[in-house]
PDB file of C-alpha atoms in Angstrom:
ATOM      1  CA  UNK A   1     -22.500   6.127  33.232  1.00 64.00           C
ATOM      2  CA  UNK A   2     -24.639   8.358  35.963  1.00 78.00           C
ATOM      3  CA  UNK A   3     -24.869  12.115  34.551  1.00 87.00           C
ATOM      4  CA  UNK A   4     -22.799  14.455  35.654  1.00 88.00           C
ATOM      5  CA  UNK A   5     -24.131  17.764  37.119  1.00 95.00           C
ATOM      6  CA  UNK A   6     -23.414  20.811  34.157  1.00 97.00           C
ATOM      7  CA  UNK A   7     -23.737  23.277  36.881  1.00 97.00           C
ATOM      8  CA  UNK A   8     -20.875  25.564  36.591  1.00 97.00           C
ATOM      9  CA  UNK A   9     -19.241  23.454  33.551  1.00 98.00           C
ATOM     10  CA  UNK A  10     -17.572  25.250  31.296  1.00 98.00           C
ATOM     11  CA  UNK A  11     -18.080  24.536  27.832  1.00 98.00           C
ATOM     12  CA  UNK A  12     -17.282  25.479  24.368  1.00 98.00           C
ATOM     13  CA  UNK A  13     -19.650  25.232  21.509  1.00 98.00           C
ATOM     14  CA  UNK A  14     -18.162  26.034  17.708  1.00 98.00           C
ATOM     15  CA  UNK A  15     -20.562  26.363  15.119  1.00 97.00           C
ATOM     16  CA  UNK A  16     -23.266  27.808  17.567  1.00 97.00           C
ATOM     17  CA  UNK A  17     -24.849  30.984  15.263  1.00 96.00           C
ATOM     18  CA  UNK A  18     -27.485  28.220  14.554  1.00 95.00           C
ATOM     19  CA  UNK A  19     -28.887  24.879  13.877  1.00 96.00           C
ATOM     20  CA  UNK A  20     -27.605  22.279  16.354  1.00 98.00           C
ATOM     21  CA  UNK A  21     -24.888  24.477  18.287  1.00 98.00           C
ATOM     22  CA  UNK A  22     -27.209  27.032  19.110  1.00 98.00           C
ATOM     23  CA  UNK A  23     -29.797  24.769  20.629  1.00 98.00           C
ATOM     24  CA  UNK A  24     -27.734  23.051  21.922  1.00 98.00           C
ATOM     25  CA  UNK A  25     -25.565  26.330  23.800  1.00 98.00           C
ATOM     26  CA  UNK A  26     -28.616  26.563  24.868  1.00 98.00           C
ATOM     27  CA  UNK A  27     -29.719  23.377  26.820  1.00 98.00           C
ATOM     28  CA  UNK A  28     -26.705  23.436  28.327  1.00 98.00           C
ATOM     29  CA  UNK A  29     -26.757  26.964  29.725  1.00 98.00           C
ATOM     30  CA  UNK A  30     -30.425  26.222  31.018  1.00 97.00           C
ATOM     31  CA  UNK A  31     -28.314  23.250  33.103  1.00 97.00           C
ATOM     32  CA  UNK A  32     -26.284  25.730  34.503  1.00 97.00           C
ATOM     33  CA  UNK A  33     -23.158  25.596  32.238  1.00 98.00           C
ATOM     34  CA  UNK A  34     -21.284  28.980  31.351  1.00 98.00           C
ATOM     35  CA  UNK A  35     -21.052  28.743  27.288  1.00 98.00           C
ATOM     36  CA  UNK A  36     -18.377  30.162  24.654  1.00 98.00           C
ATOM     37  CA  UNK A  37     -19.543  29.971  21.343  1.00 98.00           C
ATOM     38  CA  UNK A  38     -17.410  30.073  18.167  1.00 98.00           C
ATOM     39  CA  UNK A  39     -18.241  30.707  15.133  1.00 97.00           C
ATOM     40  CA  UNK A  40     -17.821  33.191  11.666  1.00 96.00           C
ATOM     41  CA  UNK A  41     -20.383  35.474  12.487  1.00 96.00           C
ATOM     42  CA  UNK A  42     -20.014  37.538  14.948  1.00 96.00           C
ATOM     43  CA  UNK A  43     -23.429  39.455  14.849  1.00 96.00           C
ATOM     44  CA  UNK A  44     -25.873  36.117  15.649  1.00 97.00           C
ATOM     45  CA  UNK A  45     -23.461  34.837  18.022  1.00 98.00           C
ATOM     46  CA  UNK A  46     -23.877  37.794  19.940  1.00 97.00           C
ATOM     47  CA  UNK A  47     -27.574  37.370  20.068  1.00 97.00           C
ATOM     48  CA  UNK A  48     -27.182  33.996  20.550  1.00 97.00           C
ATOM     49  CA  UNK A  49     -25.081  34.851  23.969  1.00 97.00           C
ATOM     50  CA  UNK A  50     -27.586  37.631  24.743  1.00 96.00           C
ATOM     51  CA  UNK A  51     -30.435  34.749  24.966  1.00 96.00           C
ATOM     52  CA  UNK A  52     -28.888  32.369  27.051  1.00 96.00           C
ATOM     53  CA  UNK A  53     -29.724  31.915  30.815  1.00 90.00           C
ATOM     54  CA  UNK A  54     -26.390  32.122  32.425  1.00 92.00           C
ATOM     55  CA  UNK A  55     -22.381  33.246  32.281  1.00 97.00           C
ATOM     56  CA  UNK A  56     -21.918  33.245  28.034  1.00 98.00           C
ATOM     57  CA  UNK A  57     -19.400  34.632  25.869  1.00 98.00           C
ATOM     58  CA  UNK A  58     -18.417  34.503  22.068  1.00 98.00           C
ATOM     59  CA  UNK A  59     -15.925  34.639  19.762  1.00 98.00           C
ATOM     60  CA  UNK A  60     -15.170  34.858  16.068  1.00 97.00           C
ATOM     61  CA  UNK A  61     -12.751  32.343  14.570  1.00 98.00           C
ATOM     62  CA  UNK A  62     -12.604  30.015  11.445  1.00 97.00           C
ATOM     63  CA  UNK A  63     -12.223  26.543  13.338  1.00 98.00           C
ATOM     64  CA  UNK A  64      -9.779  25.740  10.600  1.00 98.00           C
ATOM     65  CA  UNK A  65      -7.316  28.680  11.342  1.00 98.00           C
ATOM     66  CA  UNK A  66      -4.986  26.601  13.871  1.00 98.00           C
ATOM     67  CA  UNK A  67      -3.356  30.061  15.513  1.00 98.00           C
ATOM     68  CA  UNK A  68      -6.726  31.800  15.945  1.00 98.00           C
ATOM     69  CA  UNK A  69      -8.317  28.601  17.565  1.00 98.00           C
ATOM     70  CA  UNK A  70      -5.739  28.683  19.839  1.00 98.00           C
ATOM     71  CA  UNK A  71      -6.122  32.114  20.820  1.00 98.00           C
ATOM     72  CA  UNK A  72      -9.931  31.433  21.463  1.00 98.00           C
ATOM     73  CA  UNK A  73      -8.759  28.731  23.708  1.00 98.00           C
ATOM     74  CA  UNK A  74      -6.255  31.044  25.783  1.00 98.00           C
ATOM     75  CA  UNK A  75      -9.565  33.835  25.640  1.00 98.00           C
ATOM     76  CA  UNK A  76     -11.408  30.924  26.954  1.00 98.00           C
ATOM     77  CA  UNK A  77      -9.306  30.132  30.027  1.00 98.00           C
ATOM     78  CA  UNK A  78      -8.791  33.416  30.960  1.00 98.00           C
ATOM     79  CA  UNK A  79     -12.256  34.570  30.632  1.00 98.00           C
ATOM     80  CA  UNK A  80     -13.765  30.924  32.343  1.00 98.00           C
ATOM     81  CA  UNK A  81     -10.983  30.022  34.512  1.00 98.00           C
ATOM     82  CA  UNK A  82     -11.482  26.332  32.769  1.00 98.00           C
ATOM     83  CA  UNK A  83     -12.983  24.456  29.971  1.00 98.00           C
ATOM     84  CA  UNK A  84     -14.719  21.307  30.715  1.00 98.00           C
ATOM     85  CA  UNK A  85     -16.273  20.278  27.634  1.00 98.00           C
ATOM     86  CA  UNK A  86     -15.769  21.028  24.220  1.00 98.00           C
ATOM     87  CA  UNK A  87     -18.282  20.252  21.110  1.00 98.00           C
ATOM     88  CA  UNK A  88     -16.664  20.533  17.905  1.00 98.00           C
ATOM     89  CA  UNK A  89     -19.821  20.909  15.848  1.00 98.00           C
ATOM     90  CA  UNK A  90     -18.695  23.511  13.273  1.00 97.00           C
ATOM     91  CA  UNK A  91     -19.968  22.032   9.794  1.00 96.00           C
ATOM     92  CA  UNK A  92     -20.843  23.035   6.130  1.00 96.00           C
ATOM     93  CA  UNK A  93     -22.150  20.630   3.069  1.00 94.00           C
ATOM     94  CA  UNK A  94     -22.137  20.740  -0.247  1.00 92.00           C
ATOM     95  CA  UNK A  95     -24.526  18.122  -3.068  1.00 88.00           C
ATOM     96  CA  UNK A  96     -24.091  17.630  -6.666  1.00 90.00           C
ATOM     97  CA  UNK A  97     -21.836  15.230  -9.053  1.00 92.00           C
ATOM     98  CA  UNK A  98     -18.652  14.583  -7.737  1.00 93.00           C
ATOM     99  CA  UNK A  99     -17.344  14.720 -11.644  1.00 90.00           C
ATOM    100  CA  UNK A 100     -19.125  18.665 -11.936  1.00 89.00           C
ATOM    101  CA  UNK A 101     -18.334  19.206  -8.054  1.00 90.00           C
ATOM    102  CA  UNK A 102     -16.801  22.570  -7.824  1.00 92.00           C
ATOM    103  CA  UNK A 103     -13.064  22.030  -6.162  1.00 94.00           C
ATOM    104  CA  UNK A 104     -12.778  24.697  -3.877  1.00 95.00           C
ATOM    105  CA  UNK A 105     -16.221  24.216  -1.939  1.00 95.00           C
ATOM    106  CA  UNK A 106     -15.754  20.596  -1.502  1.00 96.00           C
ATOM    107  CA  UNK A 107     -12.235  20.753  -0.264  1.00 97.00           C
ATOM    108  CA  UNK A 108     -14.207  23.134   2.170  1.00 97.00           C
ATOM    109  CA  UNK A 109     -16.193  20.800   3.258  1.00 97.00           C
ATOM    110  CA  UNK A 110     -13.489  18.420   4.333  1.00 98.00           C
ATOM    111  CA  UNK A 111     -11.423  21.443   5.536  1.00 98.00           C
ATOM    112  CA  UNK A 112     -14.028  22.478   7.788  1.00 98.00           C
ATOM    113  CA  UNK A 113     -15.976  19.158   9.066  1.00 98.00           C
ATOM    114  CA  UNK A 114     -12.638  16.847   9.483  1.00 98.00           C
ATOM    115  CA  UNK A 115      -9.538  19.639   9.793  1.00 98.00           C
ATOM    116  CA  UNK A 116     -11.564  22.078  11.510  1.00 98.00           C
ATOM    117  CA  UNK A 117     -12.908  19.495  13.966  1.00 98.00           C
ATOM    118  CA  UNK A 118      -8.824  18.789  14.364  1.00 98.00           C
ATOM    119  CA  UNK A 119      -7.648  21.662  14.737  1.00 98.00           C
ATOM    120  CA  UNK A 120     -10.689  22.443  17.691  1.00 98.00           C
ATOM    121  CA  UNK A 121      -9.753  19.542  19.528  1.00 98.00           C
ATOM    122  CA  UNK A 122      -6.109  20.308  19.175  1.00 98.00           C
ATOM    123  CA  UNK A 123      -6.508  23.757  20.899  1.00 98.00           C
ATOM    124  CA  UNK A 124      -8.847  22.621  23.515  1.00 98.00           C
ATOM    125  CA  UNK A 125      -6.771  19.225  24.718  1.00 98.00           C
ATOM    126  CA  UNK A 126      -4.758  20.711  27.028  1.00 98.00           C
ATOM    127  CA  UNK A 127      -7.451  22.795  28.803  1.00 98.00           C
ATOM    128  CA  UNK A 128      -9.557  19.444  28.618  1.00 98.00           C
ATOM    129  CA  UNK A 129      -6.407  17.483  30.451  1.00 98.00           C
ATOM    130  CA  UNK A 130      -6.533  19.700  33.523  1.00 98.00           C
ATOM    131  CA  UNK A 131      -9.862  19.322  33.826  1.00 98.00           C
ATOM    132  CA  UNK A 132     -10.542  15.623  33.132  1.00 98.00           C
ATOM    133  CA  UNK A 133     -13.085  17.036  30.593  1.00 98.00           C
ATOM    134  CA  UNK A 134     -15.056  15.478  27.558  1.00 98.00           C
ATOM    135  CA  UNK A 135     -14.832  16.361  23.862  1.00 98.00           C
ATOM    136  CA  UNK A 136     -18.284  15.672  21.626  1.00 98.00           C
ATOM    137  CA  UNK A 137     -17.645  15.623  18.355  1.00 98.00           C
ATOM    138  CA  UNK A 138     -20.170  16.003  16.010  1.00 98.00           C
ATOM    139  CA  UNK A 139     -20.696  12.980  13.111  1.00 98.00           C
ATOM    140  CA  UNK A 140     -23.377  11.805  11.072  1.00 97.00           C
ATOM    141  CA  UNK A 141     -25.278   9.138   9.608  1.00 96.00           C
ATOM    142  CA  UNK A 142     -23.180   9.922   6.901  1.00 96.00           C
ATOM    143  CA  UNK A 143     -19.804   8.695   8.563  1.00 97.00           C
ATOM    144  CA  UNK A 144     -21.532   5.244   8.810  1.00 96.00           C
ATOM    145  CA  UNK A 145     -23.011   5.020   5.437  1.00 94.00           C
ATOM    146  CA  UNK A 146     -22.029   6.099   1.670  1.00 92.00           C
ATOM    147  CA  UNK A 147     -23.904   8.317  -0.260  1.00 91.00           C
ATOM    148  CA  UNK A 148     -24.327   9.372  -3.519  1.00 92.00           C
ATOM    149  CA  UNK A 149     -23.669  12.926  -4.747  1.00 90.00           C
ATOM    150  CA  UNK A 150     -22.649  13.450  -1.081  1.00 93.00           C
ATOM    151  CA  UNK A 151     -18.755  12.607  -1.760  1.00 96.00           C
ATOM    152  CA  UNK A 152     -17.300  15.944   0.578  1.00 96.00           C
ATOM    153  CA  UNK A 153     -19.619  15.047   3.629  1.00 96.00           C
ATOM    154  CA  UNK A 154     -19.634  11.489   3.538  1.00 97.00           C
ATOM    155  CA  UNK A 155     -15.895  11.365   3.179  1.00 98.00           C
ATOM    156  CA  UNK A 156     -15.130  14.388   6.086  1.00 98.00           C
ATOM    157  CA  UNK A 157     -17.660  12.490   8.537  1.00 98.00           C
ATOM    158  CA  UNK A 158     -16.556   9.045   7.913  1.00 98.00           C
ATOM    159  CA  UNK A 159     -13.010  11.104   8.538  1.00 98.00           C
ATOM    160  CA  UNK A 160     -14.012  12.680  11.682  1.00 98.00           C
ATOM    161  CA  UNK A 161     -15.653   9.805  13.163  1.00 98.00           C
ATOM    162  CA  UNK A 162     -12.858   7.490  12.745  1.00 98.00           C
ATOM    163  CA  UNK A 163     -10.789  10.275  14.547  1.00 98.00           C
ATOM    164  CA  UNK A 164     -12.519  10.691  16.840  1.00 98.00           C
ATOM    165  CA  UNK A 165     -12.153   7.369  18.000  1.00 98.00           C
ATOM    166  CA  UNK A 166      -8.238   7.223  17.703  1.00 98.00           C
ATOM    167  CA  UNK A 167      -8.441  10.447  20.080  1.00 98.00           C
ATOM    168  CA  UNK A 168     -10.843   8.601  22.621  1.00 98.00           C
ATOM    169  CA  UNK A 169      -7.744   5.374  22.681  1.00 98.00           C
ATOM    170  CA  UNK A 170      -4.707   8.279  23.021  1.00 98.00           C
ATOM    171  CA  UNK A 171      -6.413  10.588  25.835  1.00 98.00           C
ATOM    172  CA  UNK A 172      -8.430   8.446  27.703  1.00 98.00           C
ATOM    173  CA  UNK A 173      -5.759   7.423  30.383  1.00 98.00           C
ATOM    174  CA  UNK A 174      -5.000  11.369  30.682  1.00 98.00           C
ATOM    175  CA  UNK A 175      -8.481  11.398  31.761  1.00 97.00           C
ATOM    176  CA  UNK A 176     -10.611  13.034  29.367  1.00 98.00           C
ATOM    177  CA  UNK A 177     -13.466  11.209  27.269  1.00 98.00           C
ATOM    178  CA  UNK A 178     -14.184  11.635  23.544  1.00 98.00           C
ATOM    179  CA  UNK A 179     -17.711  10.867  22.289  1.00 98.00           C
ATOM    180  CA  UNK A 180     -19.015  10.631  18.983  1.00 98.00           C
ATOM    181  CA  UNK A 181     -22.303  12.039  18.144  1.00 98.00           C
ATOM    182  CA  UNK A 182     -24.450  11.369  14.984  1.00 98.00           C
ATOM    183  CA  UNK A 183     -27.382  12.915  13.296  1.00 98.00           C
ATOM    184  CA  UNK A 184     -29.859  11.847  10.638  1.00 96.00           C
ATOM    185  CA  UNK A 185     -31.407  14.232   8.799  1.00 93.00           C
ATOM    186  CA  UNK A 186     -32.534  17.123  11.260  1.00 96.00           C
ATOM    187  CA  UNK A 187     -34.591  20.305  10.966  1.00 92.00           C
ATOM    188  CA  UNK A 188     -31.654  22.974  10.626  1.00 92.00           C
ATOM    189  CA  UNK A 189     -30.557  25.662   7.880  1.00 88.00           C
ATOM    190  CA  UNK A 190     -27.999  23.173   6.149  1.00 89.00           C
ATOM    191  CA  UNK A 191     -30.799  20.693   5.511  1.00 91.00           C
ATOM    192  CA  UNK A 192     -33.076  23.356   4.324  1.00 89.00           C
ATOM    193  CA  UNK A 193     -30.799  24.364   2.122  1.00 87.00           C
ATOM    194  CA  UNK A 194     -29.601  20.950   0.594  1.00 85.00           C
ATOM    195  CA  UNK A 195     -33.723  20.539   0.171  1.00 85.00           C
ATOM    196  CA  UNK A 196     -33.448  23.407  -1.857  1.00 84.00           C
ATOM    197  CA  UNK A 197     -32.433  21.106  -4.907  1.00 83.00           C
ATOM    198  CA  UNK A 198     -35.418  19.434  -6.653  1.00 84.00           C
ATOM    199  CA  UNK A 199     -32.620  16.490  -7.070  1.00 84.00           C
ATOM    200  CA  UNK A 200     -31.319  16.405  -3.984  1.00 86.00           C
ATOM    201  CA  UNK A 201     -34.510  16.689  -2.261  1.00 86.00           C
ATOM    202  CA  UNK A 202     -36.172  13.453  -4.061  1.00 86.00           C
ATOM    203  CA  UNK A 203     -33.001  11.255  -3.542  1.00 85.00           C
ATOM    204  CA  UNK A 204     -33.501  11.936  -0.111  1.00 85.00           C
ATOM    205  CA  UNK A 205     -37.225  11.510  -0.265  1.00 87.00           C
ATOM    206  CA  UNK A 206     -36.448   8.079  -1.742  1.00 87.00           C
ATOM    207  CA  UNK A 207     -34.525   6.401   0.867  1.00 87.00           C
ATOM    208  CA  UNK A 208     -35.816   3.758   2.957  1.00 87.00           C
ATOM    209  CA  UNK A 209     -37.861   4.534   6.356  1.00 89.00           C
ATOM    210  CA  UNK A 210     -36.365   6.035   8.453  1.00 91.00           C
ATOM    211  CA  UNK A 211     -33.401   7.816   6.820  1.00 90.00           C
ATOM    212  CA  UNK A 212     -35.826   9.544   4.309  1.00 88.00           C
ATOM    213  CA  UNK A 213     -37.682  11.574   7.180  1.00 93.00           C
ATOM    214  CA  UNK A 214     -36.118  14.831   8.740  1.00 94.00           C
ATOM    215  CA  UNK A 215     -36.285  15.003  12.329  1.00 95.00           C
ATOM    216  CA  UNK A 216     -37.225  17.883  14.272  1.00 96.00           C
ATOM    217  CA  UNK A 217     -33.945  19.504  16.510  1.00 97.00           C
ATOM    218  CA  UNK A 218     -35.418  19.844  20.017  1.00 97.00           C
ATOM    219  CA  UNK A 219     -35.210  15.877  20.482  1.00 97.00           C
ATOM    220  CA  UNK A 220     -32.209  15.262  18.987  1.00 98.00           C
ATOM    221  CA  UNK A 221     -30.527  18.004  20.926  1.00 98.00           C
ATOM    222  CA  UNK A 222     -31.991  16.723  23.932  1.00 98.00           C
ATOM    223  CA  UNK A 223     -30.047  13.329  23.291  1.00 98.00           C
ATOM    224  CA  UNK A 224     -26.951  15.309  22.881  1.00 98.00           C
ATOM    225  CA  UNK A 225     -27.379  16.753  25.711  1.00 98.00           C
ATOM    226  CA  UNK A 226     -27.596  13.876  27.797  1.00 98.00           C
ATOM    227  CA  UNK A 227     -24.673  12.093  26.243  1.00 98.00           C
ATOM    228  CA  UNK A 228     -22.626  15.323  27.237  1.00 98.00           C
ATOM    229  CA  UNK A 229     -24.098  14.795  30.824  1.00 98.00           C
ATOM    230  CA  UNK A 230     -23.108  10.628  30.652  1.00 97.00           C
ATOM    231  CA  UNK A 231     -19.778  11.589  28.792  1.00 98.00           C
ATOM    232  CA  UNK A 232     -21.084   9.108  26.463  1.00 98.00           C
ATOM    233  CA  UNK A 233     -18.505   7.338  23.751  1.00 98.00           C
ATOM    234  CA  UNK A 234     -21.071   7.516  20.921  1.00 98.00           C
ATOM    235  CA  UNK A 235     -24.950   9.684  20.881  1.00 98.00           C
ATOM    236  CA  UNK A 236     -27.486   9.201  18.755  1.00 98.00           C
ATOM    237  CA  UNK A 237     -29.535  11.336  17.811  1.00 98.00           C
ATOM    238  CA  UNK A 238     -32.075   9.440  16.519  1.00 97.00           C
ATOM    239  CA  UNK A 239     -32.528   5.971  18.063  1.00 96.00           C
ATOM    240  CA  UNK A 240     -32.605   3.964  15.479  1.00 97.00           C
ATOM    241  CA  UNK A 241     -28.924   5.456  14.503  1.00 97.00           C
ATOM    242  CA  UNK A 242     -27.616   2.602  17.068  1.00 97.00           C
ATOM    243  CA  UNK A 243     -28.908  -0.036  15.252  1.00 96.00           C
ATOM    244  CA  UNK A 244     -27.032   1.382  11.771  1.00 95.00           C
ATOM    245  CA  UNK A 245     -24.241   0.106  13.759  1.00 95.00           C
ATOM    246  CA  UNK A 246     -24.509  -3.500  13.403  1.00 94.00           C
ATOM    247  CA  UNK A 247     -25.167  -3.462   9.782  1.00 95.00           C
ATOM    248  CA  UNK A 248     -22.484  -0.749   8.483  1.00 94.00           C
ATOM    249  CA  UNK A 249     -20.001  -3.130   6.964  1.00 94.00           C
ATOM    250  CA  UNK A 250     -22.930  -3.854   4.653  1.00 94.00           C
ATOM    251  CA  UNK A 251     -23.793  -0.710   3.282  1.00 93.00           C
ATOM    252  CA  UNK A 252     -21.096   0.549   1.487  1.00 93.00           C
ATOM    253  CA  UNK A 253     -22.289  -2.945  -1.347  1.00 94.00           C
ATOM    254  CA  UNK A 254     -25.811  -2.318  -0.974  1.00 93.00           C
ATOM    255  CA  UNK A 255     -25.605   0.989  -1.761  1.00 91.00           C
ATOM    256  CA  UNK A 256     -22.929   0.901  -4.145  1.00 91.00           C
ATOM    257  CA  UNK A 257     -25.690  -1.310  -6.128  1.00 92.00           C
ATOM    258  CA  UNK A 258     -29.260   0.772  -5.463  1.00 91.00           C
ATOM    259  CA  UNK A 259     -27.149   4.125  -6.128  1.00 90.00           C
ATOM    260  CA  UNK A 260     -26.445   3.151  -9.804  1.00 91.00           C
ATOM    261  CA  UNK A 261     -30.404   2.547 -10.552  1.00 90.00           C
ATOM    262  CA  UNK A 262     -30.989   5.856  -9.037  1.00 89.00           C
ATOM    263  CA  UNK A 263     -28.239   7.910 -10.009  1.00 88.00           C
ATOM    264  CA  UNK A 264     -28.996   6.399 -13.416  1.00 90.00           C
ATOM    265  CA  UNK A 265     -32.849   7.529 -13.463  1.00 89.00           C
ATOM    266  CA  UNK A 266     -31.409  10.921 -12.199  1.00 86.00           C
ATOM    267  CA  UNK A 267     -28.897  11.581 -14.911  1.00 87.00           C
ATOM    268  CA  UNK A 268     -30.711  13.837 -17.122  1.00 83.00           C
ATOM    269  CA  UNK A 269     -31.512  16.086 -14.666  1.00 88.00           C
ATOM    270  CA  UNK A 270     -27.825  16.281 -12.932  1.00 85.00           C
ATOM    271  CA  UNK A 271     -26.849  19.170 -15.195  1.00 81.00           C
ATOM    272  CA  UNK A 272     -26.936  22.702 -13.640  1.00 73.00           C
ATOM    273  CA  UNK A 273     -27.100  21.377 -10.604  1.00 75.00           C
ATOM    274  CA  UNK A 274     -25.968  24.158  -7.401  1.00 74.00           C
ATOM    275  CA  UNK A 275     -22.428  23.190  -6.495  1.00 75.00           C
ATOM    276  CA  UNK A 276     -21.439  25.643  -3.811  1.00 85.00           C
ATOM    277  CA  UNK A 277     -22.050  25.046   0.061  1.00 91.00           C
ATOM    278  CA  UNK A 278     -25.454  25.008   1.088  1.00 88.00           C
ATOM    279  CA  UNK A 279     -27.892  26.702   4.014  1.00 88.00           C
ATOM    280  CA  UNK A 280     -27.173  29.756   5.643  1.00 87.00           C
ATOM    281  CA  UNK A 281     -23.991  28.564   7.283  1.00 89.00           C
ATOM    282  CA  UNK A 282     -22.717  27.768   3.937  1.00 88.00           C
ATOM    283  CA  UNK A 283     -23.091  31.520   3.265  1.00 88.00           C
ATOM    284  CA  UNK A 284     -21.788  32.699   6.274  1.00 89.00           C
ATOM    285  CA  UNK A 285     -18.804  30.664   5.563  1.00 88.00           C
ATOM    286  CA  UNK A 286     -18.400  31.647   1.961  1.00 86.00           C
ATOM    287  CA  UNK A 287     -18.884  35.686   2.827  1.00 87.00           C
ATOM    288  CA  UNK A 288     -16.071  35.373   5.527  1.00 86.00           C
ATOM    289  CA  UNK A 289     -13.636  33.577   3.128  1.00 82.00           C
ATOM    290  CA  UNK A 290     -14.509  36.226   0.716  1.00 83.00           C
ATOM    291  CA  UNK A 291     -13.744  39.030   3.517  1.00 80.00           C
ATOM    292  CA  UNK A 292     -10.744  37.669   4.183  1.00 77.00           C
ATOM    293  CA  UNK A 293      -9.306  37.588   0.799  1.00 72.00           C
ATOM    294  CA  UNK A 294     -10.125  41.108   0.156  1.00 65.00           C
TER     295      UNK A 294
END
């Protein structure tokens, strides 16, 4: 598809304190779009709004929450007049052991990267129907192949994806276009923090060229960004993430093969290993649940 202009768009970024979604609030207000960020904290989205070039606004709100995501969305009109596009890029991750995962963090994880991403989309539709708008959501590499000791992510992004793509059949003809966006391993705070893990870090270090590399953000944003413009069906960003495509239906045996010779050279140093969410949007997300229960 030609790009469309993002001059006076209207779009809606959750997740945007860091990482990705504030890059990426970013590009698009330097194309002329007027932003509204979402996210748990409050304090950095503010800043975040502060730094951008044009019309910005944020708001606090646990993408999982259904009634407080659709408040943001009636904010959002009123304060806009529209939405145009909406990227549901709100995401936390978690490592270890599925048998020594801890229970409530990697429900989380699905809570946040597959509910949350529903619930988003389910607030936003209608505003997206009267303007024949486009909904990113955000994937991974890990939605198109299995992991080991990644059980909560690889199972919410697989999730998301393949929603994604039933929401794309059901709203197309209502005009509005769904895209599906995936990321290797890129240079943000939930990376970071995974790397934090000696274990973690060297399983990573030990897959094949090029999944074991991290990628810095500005490109990879920069691909977003122009799959937002083309309201693209699927963005990579990382090239070589199309080509994962053809050979997916492989994976899940070739992996399921290579993971027991590594997870069995790991096993003596699995135990002890950090089971919470990781990165600084882990903690951010952690803190506010803890807030909220007090």
């Amino acid at each position: 598809m030609s790009r469309v202009s993002l001059e006076g768009q209207v779009a809606v970024v959750t997740g945007a304190a860091r990482g990705v979604g504030e890059l990426l609030a970013r590009k698009l207000s330097a194309r002329g779009a007027k932003v509204a960020l979402v996210g748990l904290e409050p304090d950095a989205l503010k800043q975040v709004s502060e730094r951008l070039h044009g019309d910005s606004d944020h708001w606090y709100a646990d993408v999982t929450d259904h009634e407080a995501m659709t408040r943001v969305a009636a904010e959002v009109k009123e304060r806009f007049g529209k939405v145009d596009i909406v990227v549901a890029n709100a995401g936390v991750a978690s490592g270890g052991p599925f048998a020594d995962s801890d229970p409530r963090s990697w429900r989380r994880v699905v809570e946040v990267n597959l509910i949350g991403s529903a619930v988003t989309g389910r607030a936003f539709l209608p505003l997206l129907k009267e303007s024949r708008g486009y909904l990113l959501q955000i994937a991974s590499l890990a939605a198109v192949t299995p992991a080991p000791m990644m059980t909560a992510y690889c199972a919410s992004k697989a999730g998301v994806e393949a929603y994604a793509h039933c929401l794309r059949a059901e709203v197309g003809h209502q005009g509005v276009r769904v895209g599906v966006g995936y990321l290797s391993w890129t240079d943000t705070d939930m990376v970071r923090g995974a790397d934090q893990d000696e274990v973690m870090r060297e399983l990573r270090q030990r897959l094949p060229w090029p999944a074991n590399k991290t990628y810095p953000l500005g490109p990879a944003v920069d691909r977003l960004v122009a799959g937002i413009e083309r309201r693209s069906a699927h963005v990579y960003g990382q090239g070589w993430l199309r080509g994962m495509q053809g050979v997916r239906g492989y994976l899940p045996g070739l992996i399921g093969t290579v993971g027991q010779r590594e997870m069995r050279r790991f096993a003596p140093r699995l135990q002890g290993m950090r089971t919470g969410l990781v990165g600084a949007g882990g903690s951010a997300d952690e803190e506010s649940r803890a807030t909220q229960r007090s």
